[in-house]
Short mmCIF file of C-alpha atoms in Angstrom, two decimals:
data_model
loop_
_atom_site.label_atom_id
_atom_site.label_comp_id
_atom_site.label_asym_id
_atom_site.label_seq_id
_atom_site.Cartn_x
_atom_site.Cartn_y
_atom_site.Cartn_z
CA MET A 1 0.02 -0.04 0.06
CA HIS A 2 2.68 2.49 -1.02
CA VAL A 3 1.03 5.71 -1.85
CA PRO A 4 2.44 7.41 -4.89
CA ASP A 5 2.77 11.24 -5.37
CA GLY A 6 -0.50 12.92 -6.48
CA PHE A 7 -3.11 10.77 -4.76
CA LEU A 8 -3.66 13.15 -2.02
CA ASP A 9 -3.30 16.94 -2.16
CA LEU A 10 -0.15 18.99 -0.86
CA THR A 11 -2.15 20.12 2.32
CA THR A 12 -3.02 16.66 3.36
CA SER A 13 0.44 15.47 2.62
CA VAL A 14 1.99 17.92 4.65
CA ALA A 15 -0.27 17.27 7.40
CA THR A 16 0.38 13.58 7.38
CA ALA A 17 4.06 14.34 7.23
CA GLY A 18 3.80 16.36 10.44
CA VAL A 19 1.87 13.63 12.24
CA SER A 20 4.20 11.02 11.18
CA ALA A 21 7.17 13.22 12.25
CA GLY A 22 5.82 13.58 15.65
CA ALA A 23 4.88 9.75 15.83
CA VAL A 24 8.39 8.93 14.79
CA GLY A 25 9.96 11.23 17.53
CA VAL A 26 7.90 9.88 20.06
CA ALA A 27 8.94 6.27 18.98
CA LEU A 28 12.77 7.17 19.04
CA ARG A 29 12.58 8.32 22.48
CA ARG A 30 10.58 5.35 23.66
CA ALA A 31 12.90 2.99 21.59
CA ARG A 32 15.89 4.05 24.13
CA HIS A 33 14.27 1.84 26.50
CA ASP A 34 13.81 -1.11 24.02
CA VAL A 35 17.28 -1.22 22.50
CA GLU A 36 19.42 -2.87 25.03
CA GLU A 37 22.95 -4.22 24.48
CA SER A 38 22.72 -4.05 20.79
CA PRO A 39 20.56 -2.64 17.84
CA ALA A 40 21.41 -5.95 15.81
CA LEU A 41 18.09 -7.47 15.99
CA PRO A 42 16.15 -4.27 15.12
CA GLY A 43 18.38 -3.84 12.07
CA LEU A 44 17.54 -7.24 10.83
CA VAL A 45 13.85 -6.99 11.57
CA SER A 46 14.07 -3.83 9.26
CA ALA A 47 16.17 -5.75 6.56
CA PHE A 48 13.65 -8.80 6.71
CA VAL A 49 10.67 -6.36 6.39
CA PHE A 50 12.25 -4.80 3.38
CA ALA A 51 13.26 -8.22 1.85
CA VAL A 52 9.63 -9.72 2.29
CA GLN A 53 8.08 -6.51 1.03
CA MET A 54 9.64 -7.25 -2.48
CA VAL A 55 7.73 -10.30 -2.72
CA ASN A 56 4.25 -9.55 -3.88
CA PHE A 57 1.85 -12.41 -3.38
CA PRO A 58 -1.38 -12.66 -5.60
CA VAL A 59 -4.81 -12.53 -3.90
CA GLY A 60 -6.86 -12.80 -7.02
CA ALA A 61 -8.35 -10.98 -9.92
CA GLY A 62 -5.18 -9.66 -11.14
CA THR A 63 -4.21 -8.12 -7.68
CA SER A 64 -1.46 -8.80 -5.50
CA GLY A 65 -0.29 -7.79 -1.89
CA HIS A 66 2.82 -7.73 0.22
CA LEU A 67 3.73 -7.86 3.96
CA MET A 68 3.09 -4.54 5.75
CA GLY A 69 4.92 -5.86 8.87
CA GLY A 70 3.76 -4.00 11.60
CA ALA A 71 2.29 -6.34 13.95
CA LEU A 72 5.49 -8.78 13.04
CA ALA A 73 7.93 -6.09 14.02
CA ALA A 74 6.12 -4.86 17.14
CA ALA A 75 5.91 -8.52 18.51
CA LEU A 76 9.80 -9.00 17.72
CA VAL A 77 11.16 -5.55 19.04
CA GLY A 78 8.44 -3.75 20.72
CA PRO A 79 6.10 -1.18 19.13
CA ALA A 80 8.39 1.79 19.55
CA THR A 81 11.26 0.26 18.00
CA ALA A 82 9.10 -1.28 15.13
CA VAL A 83 7.88 2.26 14.20
CA VAL A 84 11.46 3.23 13.75
CA CYS A 85 12.30 0.01 11.81
CA LEU A 86 9.16 0.34 9.38
CA THR A 87 10.13 4.27 8.90
CA VAL A 88 13.62 3.25 7.90
CA VAL A 89 12.47 0.58 5.51
CA LEU A 90 10.06 3.24 3.86
CA LEU A 91 12.65 5.74 3.82
CA VAL A 92 15.02 3.35 1.89
CA GLN A 93 12.14 2.25 -0.51
CA ALA A 94 11.30 5.91 -1.34
CA LEU A 95 14.71 7.50 -1.91
CA LEU A 96 16.55 4.55 -3.24
CA PHE A 97 14.01 2.53 -5.10
CA ALA A 98 11.12 4.88 -6.07
CA ASP A 99 8.74 2.90 -4.27
CA GLY A 100 6.15 5.47 -2.85
CA GLY A 101 6.31 9.24 -3.53
CA LEU A 102 8.44 11.46 -1.97
CA THR A 103 5.48 14.06 -1.20
CA ALA A 104 3.46 10.80 0.21
CA LEU A 105 6.32 9.63 2.42
CA GLY A 106 4.56 11.14 5.43
CA THR A 107 1.36 9.28 4.30
CA ASN A 108 3.11 6.24 3.89
CA VAL A 109 4.94 6.42 7.21
CA LEU A 110 1.43 7.15 8.90
CA LEU A 111 -0.19 4.11 7.37
CA ILE A 112 2.49 1.59 7.34
CA ALA A 113 4.96 2.44 10.13
CA VAL A 114 2.33 3.79 12.62
CA VAL A 115 -1.21 2.36 11.86
CA THR A 116 -0.19 -1.24 11.29
CA VAL A 117 2.36 -1.10 14.31
CA VAL A 118 -0.03 0.39 16.73
CA VAL A 119 -3.01 -1.65 15.59
CA GLY A 120 -1.16 -4.77 15.28
CA HIS A 121 0.31 -4.39 18.78
CA LEU A 122 -2.82 -3.40 20.61
CA VAL A 123 -4.73 -6.53 18.98
CA THR A 124 -1.75 -8.70 19.73
CA ARG A 125 -1.68 -7.70 23.50
CA GLY A 126 -5.51 -7.99 23.62
CA ALA A 127 -5.20 -11.59 22.35
CA LEU A 128 -2.54 -12.32 24.59
CA ALA A 129 -4.53 -11.49 27.46
CA VAL A 130 -7.18 -14.31 26.75
CA LEU A 131 -4.63 -16.90 25.32
CA PRO A 132 -2.88 -19.23 27.60
CA ARG A 133 0.13 -17.73 29.21
CA ARG A 134 2.90 -19.40 27.27
CA PRO A 135 5.56 -17.95 24.63
CA SER A 136 3.84 -19.75 21.82
CA SER A 137 0.47 -17.99 22.12
CA VAL A 138 2.21 -14.95 20.62
CA VAL A 139 2.02 -16.62 17.14
CA PRO A 140 -1.72 -16.60 16.90
CA ALA A 141 -1.98 -13.55 18.79
CA ALA A 142 0.29 -11.45 16.30
CA ALA A 143 -1.21 -13.33 13.35
CA LEU A 144 -4.63 -11.91 14.42
CA GLY A 145 -2.77 -8.45 14.90
CA GLY A 146 -1.50 -8.69 11.23
CA LEU A 147 -4.82 -9.72 9.89
CA VAL A 148 -6.47 -6.69 11.56
CA SER A 149 -3.83 -4.06 10.97
CA VAL A 150 -4.14 -4.15 6.93
CA PRO A 151 -7.69 -3.45 6.79
CA ALA A 152 -7.17 -0.82 9.27
CA ALA A 153 -4.36 0.88 7.43
CA ALA A 154 -6.72 0.85 4.26
CA LEU A 155 -9.53 2.48 6.09
CA VAL A 156 -7.26 5.20 7.28
CA PHE A 157 -6.14 5.81 3.80
CA VAL A 158 -9.86 6.30 2.82
CA GLY A 159 -10.20 8.77 5.61
CA LEU A 160 -7.38 10.65 4.23
CA TYR A 161 -8.33 10.61 0.47
CA ALA A 162 -11.91 12.06 1.92
CA LEU A 163 -9.97 14.80 3.27
CA GLY A 164 -7.66 15.62 0.36
CA GLY A 165 -8.22 13.25 -2.32
CA ALA A 166 -6.97 14.34 -5.88
CA VAL A 167 -9.89 13.40 -7.82
CA PRO A 168 -13.54 13.21 -6.61
CA VAL A 169 -14.84 9.76 -6.14
CA ASP A 170 -17.61 7.83 -4.53
CA LEU A 171 -16.18 7.38 -0.93
CA GLY A 172 -18.55 4.57 -0.23
CA SER A 173 -17.16 2.75 -3.24
CA LEU A 174 -13.56 3.31 -2.33
CA ALA A 175 -14.15 2.21 1.34
CA ALA A 176 -15.80 -1.01 0.00
CA ALA A 177 -13.00 -1.58 -2.23
CA MET A 178 -10.16 -0.84 -0.16
CA LEU A 179 -11.55 -2.80 2.75
CA GLY A 180 -12.43 -5.87 0.68
CA TRP A 181 -9.12 -6.24 -1.06
CA HIS A 182 -6.98 -5.51 1.87
CA ALA A 183 -9.14 -7.86 4.27
CA LEU A 184 -7.73 -10.62 1.61
CA ILE A 185 -4.18 -9.13 1.74
CA GLY A 186 -4.47 -9.18 5.63
CA VAL A 187 -5.03 -12.88 5.62
CA GLY A 188 -1.56 -13.26 3.75
CA GLU A 189 -0.04 -10.83 6.33
CA ALA A 190 -1.56 -13.07 9.09
CA LEU A 191 0.05 -16.29 7.62
CA ILE A 192 3.45 -14.74 6.96
CA THR A 193 3.40 -13.22 10.51
CA GLY A 194 2.53 -16.56 12.16
CA ALA A 195 5.07 -18.30 10.30
CA VAL A 196 8.02 -16.22 11.14
CA LEU A 197 7.19 -15.97 14.71
CA ALA A 198 6.39 -19.72 15.03
CA ALA A 199 9.90 -20.23 13.85
CA VAL A 200 11.54 -17.69 16.03
CA VAL A 201 9.69 -18.95 19.06
CA ALA A 202 10.72 -22.39 18.56
CA ALA A 203 14.39 -21.54 18.15
CA ARG A 204 14.93 -18.39 20.29
CA PRO A 205 11.67 -17.45 22.20
CA ASP A 206 13.83 -14.83 24.26
CA LEU A 207 14.08 -12.73 20.84
CA VAL A 208 10.48 -12.04 20.87
CA ARG A 209 9.56 -9.30 23.13
CA ALA A 210 5.91 -9.86 22.94
CA ALA A 211 6.51 -13.23 24.69
CA ALA A 212 8.36 -11.98 27.62
CA PRO A 213 5.75 -11.80 30.09
CA ALA A 214 5.00 -15.52 29.55
CA ARG A 215 8.39 -16.79 29.76
CA ARG A 216 8.93 -18.62 33.09
CA GLU A 217 10.89 -16.92 35.91
CA LEU A 218 13.54 -18.89 37.56
CA VAL A 219 12.76 -19.31 41.36
CA VAL A 220 15.74 -19.26 43.49
CA VAL A 221 15.77 -20.84 47.00
CA GLY A 222 18.10 -19.38 49.42
CA ALA A 223 19.68 -21.18 52.61
CA ASP A 224 17.11 -19.81 54.77
CA GLY A 225 14.29 -21.27 52.69
CA ARG A 226 13.35 -17.85 50.95
CA ARG A 227 12.19 -17.92 47.55
CA THR A 228 13.35 -15.28 45.03
CA SER A 229 11.97 -15.12 41.44
CA VAL A 230 14.74 -13.98 38.91
CA PRO A 231 13.20 -12.44 35.75
CA ALA A 232 13.91 -14.04 32.23
CA ALA A 233 17.22 -13.30 30.77
CA PRO A 234 17.54 -10.16 28.85
CA ARG A 235 17.89 -10.16 25.13
CA GLU A 236 21.61 -9.54 24.92
CA VAL A 237 21.63 -11.00 21.56
CA ASP A 238 25.39 -10.40 20.65
CA ALA A 239 26.85 -10.09 24.14
CA PRO A 240 30.37 -11.15 24.09
CA ALA A 241 29.99 -13.98 26.69
CA ALA A 242 27.31 -15.44 24.52
CA GLY A 243 29.69 -16.42 21.84
CA GLY A 244 28.82 -17.84 18.68
CA ALA A 245 25.59 -19.48 20.09
CA ARG A 246 23.97 -16.11 20.43
CA ARG A 247 25.24 -14.96 17.07
CA ARG A 248 24.18 -17.75 14.96
CA PRO A 249 20.37 -16.80 14.89
CA LEU A 250 21.18 -13.14 13.58
CA VAL A 251 23.72 -14.71 10.95
CA VAL A 252 21.08 -16.98 9.86
CA ALA A 253 18.48 -14.24 9.89
CA LEU A 254 20.81 -12.05 7.74
CA LEU A 255 21.11 -14.98 5.20
CA ALA A 256 17.49 -15.35 5.11
CA CYS A 257 17.07 -11.68 4.32
CA LEU A 258 19.49 -11.95 1.46
CA VAL A 259 17.92 -15.06 0.09
CA VAL A 260 14.51 -13.52 -0.05
CA ALA A 261 15.37 -10.30 -1.55
CA GLY A 262 18.13 -11.69 -3.95
CA GLY A 263 16.23 -14.73 -4.90
CA VAL A 264 12.52 -15.38 -3.81
CA SER A 265 11.58 -11.85 -4.95
CA LEU A 266 12.44 -12.99 -8.68
CA LEU A 267 8.98 -15.31 -8.02
CA ALA A 268 6.96 -12.13 -6.88
CA SER A 269 3.57 -11.38 -8.59
CA GLY A 270 3.77 -8.72 -11.22
CA SER A 271 0.04 -7.67 -10.72
CA PRO A 272 -0.68 -4.35 -9.23
CA ASP A 273 -1.02 -4.14 -5.43
CA GLY A 274 -4.37 -3.61 -3.57
CA LEU A 275 -4.13 0.21 -3.71
CA GLU A 276 -3.17 0.35 -7.50
CA HIS A 277 -6.00 -2.06 -8.17
CA VAL A 278 -8.55 -0.05 -6.23
CA ALA A 279 -7.37 3.17 -7.81
CA GLY A 280 -8.12 1.66 -11.18
CA LEU A 281 -11.52 0.44 -10.24
CA VAL A 282 -12.77 3.48 -8.41
CA GLY A 283 -10.96 6.06 -10.98
CA PHE A 284 -8.08 7.97 -9.51
CA ASP A 285 -5.17 5.96 -10.80
CA GLY A 286 -4.46 8.59 -13.46
CA ALA A 287 -3.69 11.15 -10.36
CA ALA A 288 -0.59 9.38 -9.72
CA SER A 289 2.79 10.92 -10.74
CA ASN A 290 6.27 9.62 -11.06
CA SER A 291 8.75 9.89 -8.14
CA ALA A 292 11.32 12.49 -8.45
CA VAL A 293 13.95 9.65 -7.88
CA GLY A 294 12.23 7.49 -10.71
CA ALA A 295 15.24 7.54 -12.88
CA GLY A 296 17.57 6.67 -10.06
CA PRO A 297 20.08 3.65 -10.50
CA LEU A 298 17.85 1.39 -8.33
CA ALA A 299 14.46 2.59 -9.25
CA ASP A 300 11.97 -0.17 -9.39
CA TYR A 301 14.34 -2.69 -7.57
CA ALA A 302 16.54 -3.30 -10.55
CA VAL A 303 20.24 -1.88 -10.90
CA ALA A 304 20.25 0.30 -14.02
CA GLY A 305 22.51 -1.11 -16.62
CA VAL A 306 22.52 -4.86 -15.39
CA PRO A 307 20.52 -7.24 -17.45
CA GLY A 308 17.62 -9.58 -16.33
CA ALA A 309 17.24 -11.31 -12.86
CA LEU A 310 20.73 -10.32 -11.78
CA ALA A 311 19.53 -6.44 -11.75
CA VAL A 312 16.76 -7.43 -9.33
CA THR A 313 19.12 -9.71 -7.23
CA LEU A 314 21.68 -6.98 -6.71
CA ALA A 315 19.12 -4.31 -5.77
CA GLY A 316 17.56 -6.53 -3.43
CA VAL A 317 20.89 -7.59 -1.59
CA ALA A 318 21.78 -3.77 -1.84
CA GLY A 319 18.58 -2.73 -0.15
CA VAL A 320 18.94 -5.36 2.69
CA VAL A 321 22.43 -4.14 3.51
CA VAL A 322 21.18 -0.59 3.40
CA THR A 323 18.31 -0.95 5.44
CA ALA A 324 20.01 -3.14 8.09
CA LEU A 325 23.02 -0.55 8.43
CA LEU A 326 20.70 2.39 8.76
CA ALA A 327 18.02 0.90 11.09
CA ALA A 328 21.06 -0.37 13.41
CA GLY A 329 22.89 2.72 13.10
CA THR A 330 20.03 5.08 14.12
CA LEU A 331 18.94 2.63 16.94
CA GLY A 332 22.74 2.50 17.81
CA LEU A 333 22.87 6.14 18.11
CA VAL A 334 19.73 6.29 20.22
CA ALA A 335 21.15 3.59 22.55
CA ARG A 336 24.38 5.50 23.08
CA ARG A 337 22.78 8.56 23.76
CA ARG A 338 20.70 7.01 26.32
CA ARG A 339 23.77 5.48 28.07
CA ARG A 340 25.40 8.57 28.11
CA ALA A 341 22.36 10.46 29.70
CA THR A 342 22.38 7.89 32.51
CA ALA A 343 26.02 7.58 33.13
#
């Protein structure tokens, strides 16, 4: 659901940019408490979302969808850090790959990095409150969060279009089409979110922040018989004492990102995504304008001058590396400032 330039008027685009900037600012401040010993995991979450968003899956009638990633990222690293992670993804996509308009960047951050994260997180928490208290419960809970978050973002777009749409359309038809198609895309979101979290929970449940309340505490009995509860171990995913055993999941995750972006993306559906399809149905697709970076060397996820599938593979690998480094660097700076402030 990457909104291009032209769908919304300048006033609405500026307003969404202001709201998004405020939300990301709040997220950066709160992320200081989420980023512990290393920003490696958030960096990989950003890279994974970037990679999987390259893989559009068909949903029928010449329409495709892709992962938004809000519920997944929030379950892995917490909602504040997830907002930052997805904002980095959208920045890289807009500036390097001409995916989403530059004037629409604030709109895309609002829809994908804020709405899907907040809605996905709240639904996940609500589901966890009624599910059995065990780490594996985060899998269906976050899948439900992903299912709900996609049509929620679609309805927010309808509201924005009602405020500043470029072309007059029937808002009832727009809402019905956006909700219908994005409910189907939400099913794909739920399946991907559940599958990824099931794999992570099975291998390293300590890397799933949403599962932390369900992890068992260690009870220590002292010589006097007094029982003391020790919280679950922190997620020091790359602490020196942990050695290769702790680094291995991160290496595997990075390799998975590279495989998805550089290989699996070649199998992506070429059909228009949900928003593009709806724009054509309702009649405002002609309002879209080309991105200012549309002639860039990585535009449309292909390296200019490189033939065939290799162009997509190289672009995907470059995107994964840039996204991971930018997210890790941003959150690493946040973590260092917090340590200096508390020193």
